[in-house]
Short mmCIF file of C-alpha atoms in Angstrom, two decimals:
data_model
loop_
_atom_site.label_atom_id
_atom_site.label_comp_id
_atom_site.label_asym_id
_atom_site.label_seq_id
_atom_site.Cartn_x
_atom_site.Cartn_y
_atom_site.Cartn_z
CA UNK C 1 0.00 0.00 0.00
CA UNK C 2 2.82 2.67 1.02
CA UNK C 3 3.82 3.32 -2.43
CA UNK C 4 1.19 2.45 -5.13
CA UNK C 5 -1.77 4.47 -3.01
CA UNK C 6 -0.90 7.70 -1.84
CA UNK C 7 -4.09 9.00 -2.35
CA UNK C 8 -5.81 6.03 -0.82
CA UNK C 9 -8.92 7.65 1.40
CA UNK C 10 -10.62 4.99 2.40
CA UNK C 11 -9.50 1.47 4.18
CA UNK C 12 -10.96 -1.46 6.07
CA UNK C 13 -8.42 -4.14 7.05
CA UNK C 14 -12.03 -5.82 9.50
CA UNK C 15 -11.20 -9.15 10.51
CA UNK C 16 -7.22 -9.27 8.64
CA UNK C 17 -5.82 -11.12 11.07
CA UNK C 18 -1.81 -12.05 9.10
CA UNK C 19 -0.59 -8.55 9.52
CA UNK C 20 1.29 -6.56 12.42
CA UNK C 21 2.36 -3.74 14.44
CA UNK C 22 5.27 -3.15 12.12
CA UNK C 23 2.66 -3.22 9.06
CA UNK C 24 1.14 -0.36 10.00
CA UNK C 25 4.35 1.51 10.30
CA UNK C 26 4.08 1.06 6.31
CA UNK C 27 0.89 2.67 6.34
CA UNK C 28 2.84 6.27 7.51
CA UNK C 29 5.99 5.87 5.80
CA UNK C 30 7.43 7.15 2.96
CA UNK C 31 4.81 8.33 0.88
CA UNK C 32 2.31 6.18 2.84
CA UNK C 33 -1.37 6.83 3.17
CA UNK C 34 -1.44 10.36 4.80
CA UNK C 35 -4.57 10.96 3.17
CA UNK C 36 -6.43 7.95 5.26
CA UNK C 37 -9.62 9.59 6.59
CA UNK C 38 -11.66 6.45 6.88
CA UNK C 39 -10.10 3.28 8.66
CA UNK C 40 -11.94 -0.13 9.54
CA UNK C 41 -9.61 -2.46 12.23
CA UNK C 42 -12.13 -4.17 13.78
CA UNK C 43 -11.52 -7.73 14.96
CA UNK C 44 -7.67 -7.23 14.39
CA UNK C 45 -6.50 -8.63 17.82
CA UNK C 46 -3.29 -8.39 17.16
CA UNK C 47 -2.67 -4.79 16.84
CA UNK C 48 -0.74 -3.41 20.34
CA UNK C 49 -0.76 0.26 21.53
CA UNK C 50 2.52 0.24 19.37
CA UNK C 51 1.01 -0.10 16.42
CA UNK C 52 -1.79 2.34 17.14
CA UNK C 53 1.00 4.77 18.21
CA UNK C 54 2.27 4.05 13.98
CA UNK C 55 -1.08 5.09 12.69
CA UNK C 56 -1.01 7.83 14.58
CA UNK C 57 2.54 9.44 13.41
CA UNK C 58 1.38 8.49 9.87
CA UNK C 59 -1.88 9.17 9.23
CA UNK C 60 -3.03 12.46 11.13
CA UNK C 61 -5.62 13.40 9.18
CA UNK C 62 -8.29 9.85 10.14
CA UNK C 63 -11.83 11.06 10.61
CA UNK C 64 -13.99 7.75 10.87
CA UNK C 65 -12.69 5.51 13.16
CA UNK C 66 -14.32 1.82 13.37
CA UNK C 67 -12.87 -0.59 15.67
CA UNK C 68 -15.38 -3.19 16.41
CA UNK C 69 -15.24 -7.13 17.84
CA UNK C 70 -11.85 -6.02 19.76
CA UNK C 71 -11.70 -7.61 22.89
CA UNK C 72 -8.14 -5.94 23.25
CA UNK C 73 -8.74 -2.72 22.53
CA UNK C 74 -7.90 -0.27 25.72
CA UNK C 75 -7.80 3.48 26.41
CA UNK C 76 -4.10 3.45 25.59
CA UNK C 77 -4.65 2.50 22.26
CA UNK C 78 -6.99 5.16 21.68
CA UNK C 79 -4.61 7.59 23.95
CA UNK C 80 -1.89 6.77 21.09
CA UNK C 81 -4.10 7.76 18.81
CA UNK C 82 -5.53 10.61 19.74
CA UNK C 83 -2.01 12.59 20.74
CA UNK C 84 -1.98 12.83 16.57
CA UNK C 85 -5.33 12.19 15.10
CA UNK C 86 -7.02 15.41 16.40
CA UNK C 87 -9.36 15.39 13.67
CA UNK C 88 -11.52 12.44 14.29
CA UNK C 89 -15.53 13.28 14.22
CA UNK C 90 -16.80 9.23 14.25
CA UNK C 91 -15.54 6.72 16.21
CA UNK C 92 -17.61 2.91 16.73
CA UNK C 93 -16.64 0.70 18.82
CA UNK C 94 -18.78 -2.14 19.39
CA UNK C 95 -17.80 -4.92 21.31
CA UNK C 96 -15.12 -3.07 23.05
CA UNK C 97 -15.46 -3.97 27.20
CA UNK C 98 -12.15 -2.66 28.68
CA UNK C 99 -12.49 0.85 26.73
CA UNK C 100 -13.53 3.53 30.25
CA UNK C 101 -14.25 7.01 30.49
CA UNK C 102 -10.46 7.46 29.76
CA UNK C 103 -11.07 7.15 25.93
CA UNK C 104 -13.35 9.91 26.41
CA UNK C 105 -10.91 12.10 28.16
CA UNK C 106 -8.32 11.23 25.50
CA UNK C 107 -11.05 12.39 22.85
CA UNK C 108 -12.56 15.35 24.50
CA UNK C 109 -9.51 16.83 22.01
CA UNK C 110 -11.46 16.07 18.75
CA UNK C 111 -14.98 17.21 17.93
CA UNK C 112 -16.76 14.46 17.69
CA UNK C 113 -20.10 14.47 15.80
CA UNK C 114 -20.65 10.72 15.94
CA UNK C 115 -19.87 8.05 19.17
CA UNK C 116 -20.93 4.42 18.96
CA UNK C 117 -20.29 1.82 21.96
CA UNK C 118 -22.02 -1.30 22.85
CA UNK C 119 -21.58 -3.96 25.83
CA UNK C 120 -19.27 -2.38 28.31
CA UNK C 121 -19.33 -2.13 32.02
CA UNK C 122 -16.73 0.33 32.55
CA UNK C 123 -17.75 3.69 30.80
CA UNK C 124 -19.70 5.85 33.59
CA UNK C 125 -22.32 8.97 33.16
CA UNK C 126 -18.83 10.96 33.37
CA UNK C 127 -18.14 10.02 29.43
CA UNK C 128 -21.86 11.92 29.27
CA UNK C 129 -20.35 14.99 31.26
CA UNK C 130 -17.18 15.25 28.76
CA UNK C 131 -19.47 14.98 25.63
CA UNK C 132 -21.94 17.32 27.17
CA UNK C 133 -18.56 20.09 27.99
CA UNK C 134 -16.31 19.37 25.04
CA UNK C 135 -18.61 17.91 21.80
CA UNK C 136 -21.32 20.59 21.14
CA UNK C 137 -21.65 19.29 17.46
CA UNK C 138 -22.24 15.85 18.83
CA UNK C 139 -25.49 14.52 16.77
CA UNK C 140 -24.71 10.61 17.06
CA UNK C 141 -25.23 8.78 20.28
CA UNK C 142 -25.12 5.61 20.41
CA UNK C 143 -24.24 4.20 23.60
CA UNK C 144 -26.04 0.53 23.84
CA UNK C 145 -25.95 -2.05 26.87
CA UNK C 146 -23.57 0.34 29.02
CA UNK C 147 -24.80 -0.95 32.70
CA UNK C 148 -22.93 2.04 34.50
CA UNK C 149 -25.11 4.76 32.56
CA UNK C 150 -27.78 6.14 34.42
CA UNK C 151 -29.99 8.90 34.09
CA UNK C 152 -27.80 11.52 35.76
CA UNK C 153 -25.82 10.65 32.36
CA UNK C 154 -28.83 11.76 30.09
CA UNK C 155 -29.71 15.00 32.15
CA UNK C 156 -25.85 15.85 31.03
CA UNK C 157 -26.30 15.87 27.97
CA UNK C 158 -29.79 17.36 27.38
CA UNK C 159 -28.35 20.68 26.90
CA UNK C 160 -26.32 19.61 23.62
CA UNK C 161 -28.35 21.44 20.52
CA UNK C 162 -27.72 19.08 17.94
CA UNK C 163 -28.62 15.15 18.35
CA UNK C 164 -30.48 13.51 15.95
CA UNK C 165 -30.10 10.10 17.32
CA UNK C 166 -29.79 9.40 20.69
CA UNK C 167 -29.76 4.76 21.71
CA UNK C 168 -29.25 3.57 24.96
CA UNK C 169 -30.95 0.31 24.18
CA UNK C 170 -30.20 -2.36 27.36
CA UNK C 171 -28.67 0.56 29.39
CA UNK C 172 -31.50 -0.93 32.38
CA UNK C 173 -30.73 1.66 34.67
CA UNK C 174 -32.48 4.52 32.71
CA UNK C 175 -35.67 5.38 33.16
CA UNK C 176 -38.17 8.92 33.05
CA UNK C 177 -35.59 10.39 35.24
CA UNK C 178 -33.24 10.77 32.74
CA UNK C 179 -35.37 10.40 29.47
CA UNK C 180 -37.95 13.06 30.53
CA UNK C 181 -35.27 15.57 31.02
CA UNK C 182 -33.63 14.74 27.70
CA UNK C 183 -36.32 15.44 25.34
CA UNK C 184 -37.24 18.49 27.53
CA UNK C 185 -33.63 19.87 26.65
CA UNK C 186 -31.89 21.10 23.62
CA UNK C 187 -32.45 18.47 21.31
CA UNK C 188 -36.16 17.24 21.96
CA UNK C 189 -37.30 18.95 19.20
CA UNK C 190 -34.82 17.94 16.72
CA UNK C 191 -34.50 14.18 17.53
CA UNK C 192 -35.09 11.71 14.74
CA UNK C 193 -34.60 8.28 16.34
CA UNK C 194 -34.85 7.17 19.83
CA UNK C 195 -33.91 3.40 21.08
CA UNK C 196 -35.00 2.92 24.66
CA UNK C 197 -35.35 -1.25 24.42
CA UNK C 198 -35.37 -2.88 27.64
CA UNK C 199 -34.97 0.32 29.70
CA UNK C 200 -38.05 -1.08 31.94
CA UNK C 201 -38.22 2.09 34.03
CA UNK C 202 -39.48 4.35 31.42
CA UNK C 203 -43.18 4.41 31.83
CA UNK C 204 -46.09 7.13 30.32
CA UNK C 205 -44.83 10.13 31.50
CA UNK C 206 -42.04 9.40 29.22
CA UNK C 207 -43.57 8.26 26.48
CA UNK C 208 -46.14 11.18 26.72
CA UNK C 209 -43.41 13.20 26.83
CA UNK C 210 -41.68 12.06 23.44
CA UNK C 211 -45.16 12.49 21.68
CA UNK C 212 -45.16 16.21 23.33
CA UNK C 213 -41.56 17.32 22.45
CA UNK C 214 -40.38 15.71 19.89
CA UNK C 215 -41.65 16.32 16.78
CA UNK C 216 -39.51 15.42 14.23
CA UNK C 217 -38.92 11.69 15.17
CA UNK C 218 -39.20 9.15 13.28
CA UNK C 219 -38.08 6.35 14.52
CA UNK C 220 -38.93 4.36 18.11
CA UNK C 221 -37.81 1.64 20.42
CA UNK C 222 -39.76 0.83 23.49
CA UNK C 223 -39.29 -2.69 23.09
CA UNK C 224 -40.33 -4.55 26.45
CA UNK C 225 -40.38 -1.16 28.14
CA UNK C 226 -43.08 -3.17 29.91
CA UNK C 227 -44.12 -0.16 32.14
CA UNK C 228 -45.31 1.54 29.17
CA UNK C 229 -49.27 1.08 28.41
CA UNK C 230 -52.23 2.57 26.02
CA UNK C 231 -52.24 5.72 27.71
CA UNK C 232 -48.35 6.54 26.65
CA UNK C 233 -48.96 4.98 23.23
CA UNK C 234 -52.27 6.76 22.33
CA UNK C 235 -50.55 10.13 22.80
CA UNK C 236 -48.07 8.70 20.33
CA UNK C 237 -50.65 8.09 18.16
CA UNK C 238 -50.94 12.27 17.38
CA UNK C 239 -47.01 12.54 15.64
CA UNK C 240 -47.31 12.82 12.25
CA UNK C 241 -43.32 12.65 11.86
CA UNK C 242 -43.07 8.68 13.11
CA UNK C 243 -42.88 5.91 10.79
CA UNK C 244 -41.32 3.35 12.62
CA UNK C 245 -42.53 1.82 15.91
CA UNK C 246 -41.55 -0.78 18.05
CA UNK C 247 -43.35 -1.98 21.54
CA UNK C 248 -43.49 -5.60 21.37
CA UNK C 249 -43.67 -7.09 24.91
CA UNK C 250 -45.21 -3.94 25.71
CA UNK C 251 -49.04 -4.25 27.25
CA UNK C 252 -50.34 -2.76 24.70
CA UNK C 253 -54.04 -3.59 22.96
CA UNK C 254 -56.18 -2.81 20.37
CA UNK C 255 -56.44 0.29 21.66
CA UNK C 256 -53.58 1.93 21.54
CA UNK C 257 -52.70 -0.13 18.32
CA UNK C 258 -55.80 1.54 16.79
CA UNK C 259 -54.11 5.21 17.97
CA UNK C 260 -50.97 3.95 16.36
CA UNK C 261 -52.92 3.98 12.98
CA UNK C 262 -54.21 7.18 12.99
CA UNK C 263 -52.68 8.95 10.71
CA UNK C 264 -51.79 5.68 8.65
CA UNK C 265 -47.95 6.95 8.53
CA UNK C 266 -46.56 4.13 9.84
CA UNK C 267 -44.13 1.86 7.69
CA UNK C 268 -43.02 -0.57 10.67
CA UNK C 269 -44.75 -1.61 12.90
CA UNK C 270 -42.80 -4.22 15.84
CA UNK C 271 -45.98 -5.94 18.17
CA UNK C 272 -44.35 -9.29 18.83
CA UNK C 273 -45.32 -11.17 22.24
CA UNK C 274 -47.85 -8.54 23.20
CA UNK C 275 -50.77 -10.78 24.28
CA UNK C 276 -53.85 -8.02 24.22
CA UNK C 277 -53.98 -7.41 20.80
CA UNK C 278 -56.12 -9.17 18.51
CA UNK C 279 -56.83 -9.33 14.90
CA UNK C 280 -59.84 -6.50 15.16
CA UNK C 281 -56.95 -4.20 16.73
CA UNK C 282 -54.70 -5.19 13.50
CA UNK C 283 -56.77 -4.89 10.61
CA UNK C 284 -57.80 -1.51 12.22
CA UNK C 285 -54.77 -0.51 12.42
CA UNK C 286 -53.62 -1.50 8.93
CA UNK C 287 -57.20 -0.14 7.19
CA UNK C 288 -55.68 3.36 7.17
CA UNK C 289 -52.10 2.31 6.45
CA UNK C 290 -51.29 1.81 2.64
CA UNK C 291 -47.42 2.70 3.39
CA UNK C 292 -46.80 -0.46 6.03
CA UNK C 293 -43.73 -2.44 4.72
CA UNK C 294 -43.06 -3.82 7.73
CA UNK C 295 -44.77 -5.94 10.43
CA UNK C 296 -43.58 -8.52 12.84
CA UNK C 297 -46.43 -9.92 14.72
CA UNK C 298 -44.32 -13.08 15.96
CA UNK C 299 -44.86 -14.71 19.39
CA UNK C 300 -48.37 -13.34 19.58
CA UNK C 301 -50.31 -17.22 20.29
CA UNK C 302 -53.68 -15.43 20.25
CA UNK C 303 -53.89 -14.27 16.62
CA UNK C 304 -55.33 -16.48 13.64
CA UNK C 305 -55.36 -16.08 9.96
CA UNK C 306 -57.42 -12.84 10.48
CA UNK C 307 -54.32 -10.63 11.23
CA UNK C 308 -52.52 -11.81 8.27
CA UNK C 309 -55.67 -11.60 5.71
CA UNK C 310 -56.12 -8.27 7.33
CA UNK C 311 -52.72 -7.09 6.54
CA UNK C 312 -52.42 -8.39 3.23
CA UNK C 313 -56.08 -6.81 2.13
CA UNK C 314 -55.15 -3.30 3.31
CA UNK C 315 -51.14 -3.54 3.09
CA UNK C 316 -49.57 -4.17 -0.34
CA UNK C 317 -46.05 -2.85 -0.16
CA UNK C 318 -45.45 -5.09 2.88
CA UNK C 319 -41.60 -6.43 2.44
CA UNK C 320 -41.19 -8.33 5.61
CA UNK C 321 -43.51 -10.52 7.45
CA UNK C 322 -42.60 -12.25 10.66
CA UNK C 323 -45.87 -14.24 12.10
CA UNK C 324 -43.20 -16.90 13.77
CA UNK C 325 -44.71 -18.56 17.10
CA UNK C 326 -47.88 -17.93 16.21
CA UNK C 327 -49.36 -21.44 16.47
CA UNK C 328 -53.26 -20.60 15.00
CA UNK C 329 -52.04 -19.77 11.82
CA UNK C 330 -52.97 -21.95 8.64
CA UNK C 331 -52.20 -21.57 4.61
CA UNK C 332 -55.07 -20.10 4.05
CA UNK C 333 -53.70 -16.63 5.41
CA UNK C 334 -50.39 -17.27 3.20
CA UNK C 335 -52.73 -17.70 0.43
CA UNK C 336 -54.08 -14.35 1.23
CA UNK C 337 -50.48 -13.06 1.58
CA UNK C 338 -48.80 -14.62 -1.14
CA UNK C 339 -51.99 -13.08 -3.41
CA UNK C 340 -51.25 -9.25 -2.83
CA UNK C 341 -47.95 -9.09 -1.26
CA UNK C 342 -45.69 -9.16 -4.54
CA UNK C 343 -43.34 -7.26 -2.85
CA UNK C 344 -42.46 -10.07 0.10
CA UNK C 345 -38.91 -9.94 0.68
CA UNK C 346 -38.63 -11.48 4.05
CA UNK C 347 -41.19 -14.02 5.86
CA UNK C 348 -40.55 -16.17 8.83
CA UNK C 349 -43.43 -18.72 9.83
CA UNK C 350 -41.41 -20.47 12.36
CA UNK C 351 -43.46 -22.53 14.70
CA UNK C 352 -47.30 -22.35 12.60
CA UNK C 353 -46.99 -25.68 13.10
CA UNK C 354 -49.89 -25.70 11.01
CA UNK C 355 -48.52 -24.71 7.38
CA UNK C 356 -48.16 -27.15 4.65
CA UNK C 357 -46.54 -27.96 1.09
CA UNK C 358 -49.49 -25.41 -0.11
CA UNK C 359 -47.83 -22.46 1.73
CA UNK C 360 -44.93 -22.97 -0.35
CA UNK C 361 -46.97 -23.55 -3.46
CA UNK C 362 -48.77 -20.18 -2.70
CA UNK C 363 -45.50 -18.06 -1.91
CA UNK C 364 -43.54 -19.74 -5.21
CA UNK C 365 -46.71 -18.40 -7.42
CA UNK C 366 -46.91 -14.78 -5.75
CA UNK C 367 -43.93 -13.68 -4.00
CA UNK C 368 -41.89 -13.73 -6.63
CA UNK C 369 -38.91 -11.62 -4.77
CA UNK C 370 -38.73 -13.48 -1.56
CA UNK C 371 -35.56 -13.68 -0.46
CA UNK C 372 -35.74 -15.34 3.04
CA UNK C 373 -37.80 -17.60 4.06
CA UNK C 374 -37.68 -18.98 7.94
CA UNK C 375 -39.59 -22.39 8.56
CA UNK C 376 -38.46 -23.99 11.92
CA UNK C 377 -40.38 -26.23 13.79
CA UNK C 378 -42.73 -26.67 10.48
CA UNK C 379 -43.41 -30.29 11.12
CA UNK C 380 -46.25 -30.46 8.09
CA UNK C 381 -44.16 -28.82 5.64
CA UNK C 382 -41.88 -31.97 3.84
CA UNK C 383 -38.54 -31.00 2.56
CA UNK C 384 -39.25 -32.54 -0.89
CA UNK C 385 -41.51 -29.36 -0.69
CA UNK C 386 -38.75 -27.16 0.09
CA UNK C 387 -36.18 -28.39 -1.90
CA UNK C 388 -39.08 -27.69 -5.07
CA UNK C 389 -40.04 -24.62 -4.00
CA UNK C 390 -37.40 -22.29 -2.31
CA UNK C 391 -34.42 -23.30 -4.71
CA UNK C 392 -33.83 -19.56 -6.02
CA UNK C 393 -34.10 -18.15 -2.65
CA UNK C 394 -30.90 -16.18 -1.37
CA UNK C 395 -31.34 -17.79 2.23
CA UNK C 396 -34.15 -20.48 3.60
CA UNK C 397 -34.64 -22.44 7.06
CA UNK C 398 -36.19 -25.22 8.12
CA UNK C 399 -36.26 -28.21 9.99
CA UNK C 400 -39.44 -30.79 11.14
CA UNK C 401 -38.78 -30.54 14.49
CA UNK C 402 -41.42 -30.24 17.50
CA UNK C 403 -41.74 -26.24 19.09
CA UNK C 404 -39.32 -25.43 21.75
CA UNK C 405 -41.03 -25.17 24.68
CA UNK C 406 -39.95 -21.69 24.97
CA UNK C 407 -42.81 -21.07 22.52
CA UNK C 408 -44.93 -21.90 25.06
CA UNK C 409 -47.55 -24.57 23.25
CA UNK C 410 -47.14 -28.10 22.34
CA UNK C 411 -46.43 -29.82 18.89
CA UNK C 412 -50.41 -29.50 18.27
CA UNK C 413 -50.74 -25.99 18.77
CA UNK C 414 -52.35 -26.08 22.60
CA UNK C 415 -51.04 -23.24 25.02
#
């Protein structure tokens, strides 16, 4: 690379295991690559401070930083870094549990617009406090399954002006403490996604608070946020700026779904294991909705072919389909599917223990761009059928096998 590229931009060396330290001293010498703004060394184990200290001398000028799957990555590598590469704005690193609030320190020098971490157990609300003093540009935070964060971290940062995405999906210690604050501050208004999964102390007031402030998002995770009810997601029902929802293993029902569908916006739509919705709630919800491409109704054991016919009456740009663990359903509603849905990229029927060789049949004559198709624990489909019918598909599963009992019903379907 030193000598034939010396304009090279852009490199990913992900998952390169055969190379060194003393490679990347090539990368900086000579006429090197000391126009690298974009470099990829995630899962590349075998790169020591010392060779993060050579990127560094040669290649000031690095902007996007990804270093993900890198179980050795620590703050000195980053402190190496940073001493020369002043002008990173991205840096993702997911994967990365010995990283602390050190790396933050160490980059409190560049002005960063975009932060991604997931799984770690060191970084503290004080990374929050250093983005919140020294990144006022910040619009990118992404900071997923980080058990230290809490909400004294969010009311840190609510004063920053500019986030547009904002995920602390798994961070369980967060709840309307620190999201209500949030969207009250500097950036409520401007927010475009918001991932709050499995933060199970957010309840209404939150939720009625997103619907309230936040008026240009578009997408939102309260997946089993299992404090949230109707009341929160009816007053989400009045944004006209969201088009992607997700509150499976919320307690939702029919009602708020029907709120959901107001203004027929929606173009995902996530209900899976929520147990008070039925198929009246559904095909109300999708009888105002022409733009849904998405819906994953999966682990839901009280629905029948209803929901399905419902969403493929009302619903014809649907691309993926997930009614998996959903025991009542037959080919009939597949038939119904497979009929108006010519747009089908993705379906996964795992666990209708009920489907058949037709279902295939059905799906081969309509869906003529499926590219995935999921049939686990399909004991009445035969894999003559399968090997006949899903030949041209990019990716297909299935096996004969009886449900898990996970599932939560027996080979025939009873709960």
């Amino acid at each position: 690379l030193q000598s034939s590229f010396p304009n090279l931009q852009y490199l990913s060396l992900a998952h390169c295991r055969k190379f060194t330290d003393k490679g990347l001293l090539y990368l900086g010498s000579g006429r090197g690559c000391h126009k690298l703004i974009y470099l990829d060394l995630s899962g590349c184990i075998q790169i020591s401070v010392d060779g993060f200290r050579n990127i560094a001398n040669g290649c000031s000028k690095i902007q996007d930083l990804l270093i993900n799957k890198m179980p050795t990555l620590t703050d000195r590598c980053i402190q190496a870094l940073v001493e020369k590469c002043q002008q990173i704005t991205s840096v993702v690193f997911l994967d990365s549990p010995h990283l602390s609030d050190t790396t933050f320190k160490a980059l409190a020098e560049c002005k960063l617009v975009k932060v991604s971490i997931e799984g770690n157990n060191q970084i503290t609300d004080l990374s929050f406090k250093l983005m919140s003093k020294c990144c006022p540009y910040i619009r990118h935070i992404h900071m997923a399954d980080c058990q230290k964060i809490t909400d004294a971290g969010l009311k840190m940062i609510s004063p920053l002006k500019h986030i547009l995405v904002l995920n602390v999906a798994d961070c369980i210690r967060i709840g309307d403490g620190g999201v209500k604050p949030f969207v009250q501050g500097s950036s409520g208004a401007k927010l475009r996604e918001l991932n709050l999964t499995n933060c199970i102390h957010v309840t209404d007031a939150s939720v009625t608070e997103i619907a309230q402030r936040c008026h240009e998002l578009a997408y939102l995770n309260l997946r089993h946020c299992e404090n949230v009810t109707d009341a929160g997601i009816e007053a989400l029902g009045n944004m006209l700026s969201l088009i992607s929802i997700d509150v499976s293993g919320t307690s939702i029902s029919d009602t708020g779904l029907r709120a959901l569908g107001r203004y027929g916006k929606i173009k995902e739509l996530s209900i899976s294991e929520c147990k008070n919705i039925s198929g009246t709630g559904i095909q109300e919800f999708c009888k105002g909705t022409k733009y849904l491409e998405y819906c994953h109704v999966s682990y839901c054991p009280q629905l029948t072919d209803e929901a399905v016919k419902a969403m493929a009456f009302h619903c014809h740009t649907l691309t993926s389909v997930n009614i998996a663990g959903c025991p009542k359903m037959t080919d009939t509603c597949i038939q119904y599917l497979a009929a108006a849905c010519h747009y089908l990229h993705f379906l996964d029927v795992s666990g209708c223990i009920h489907l058949t060789d037709k279902t295939l049949k059905y799906l081969w004559k309509g869906c003529k761009q499926l590219q995935i198709l999921k049939m686990l624990y399909c004991r009445n489909i035969t894999k003559q059928a399968v090997l006949k019918y899903t030949a041209k598909l990019e990716n297909q599963e299935h096996n004969d096998a009886d449900p898990p009992s996970w599932l939560g019903y027996d080979r025939d379907g009873n709960i």
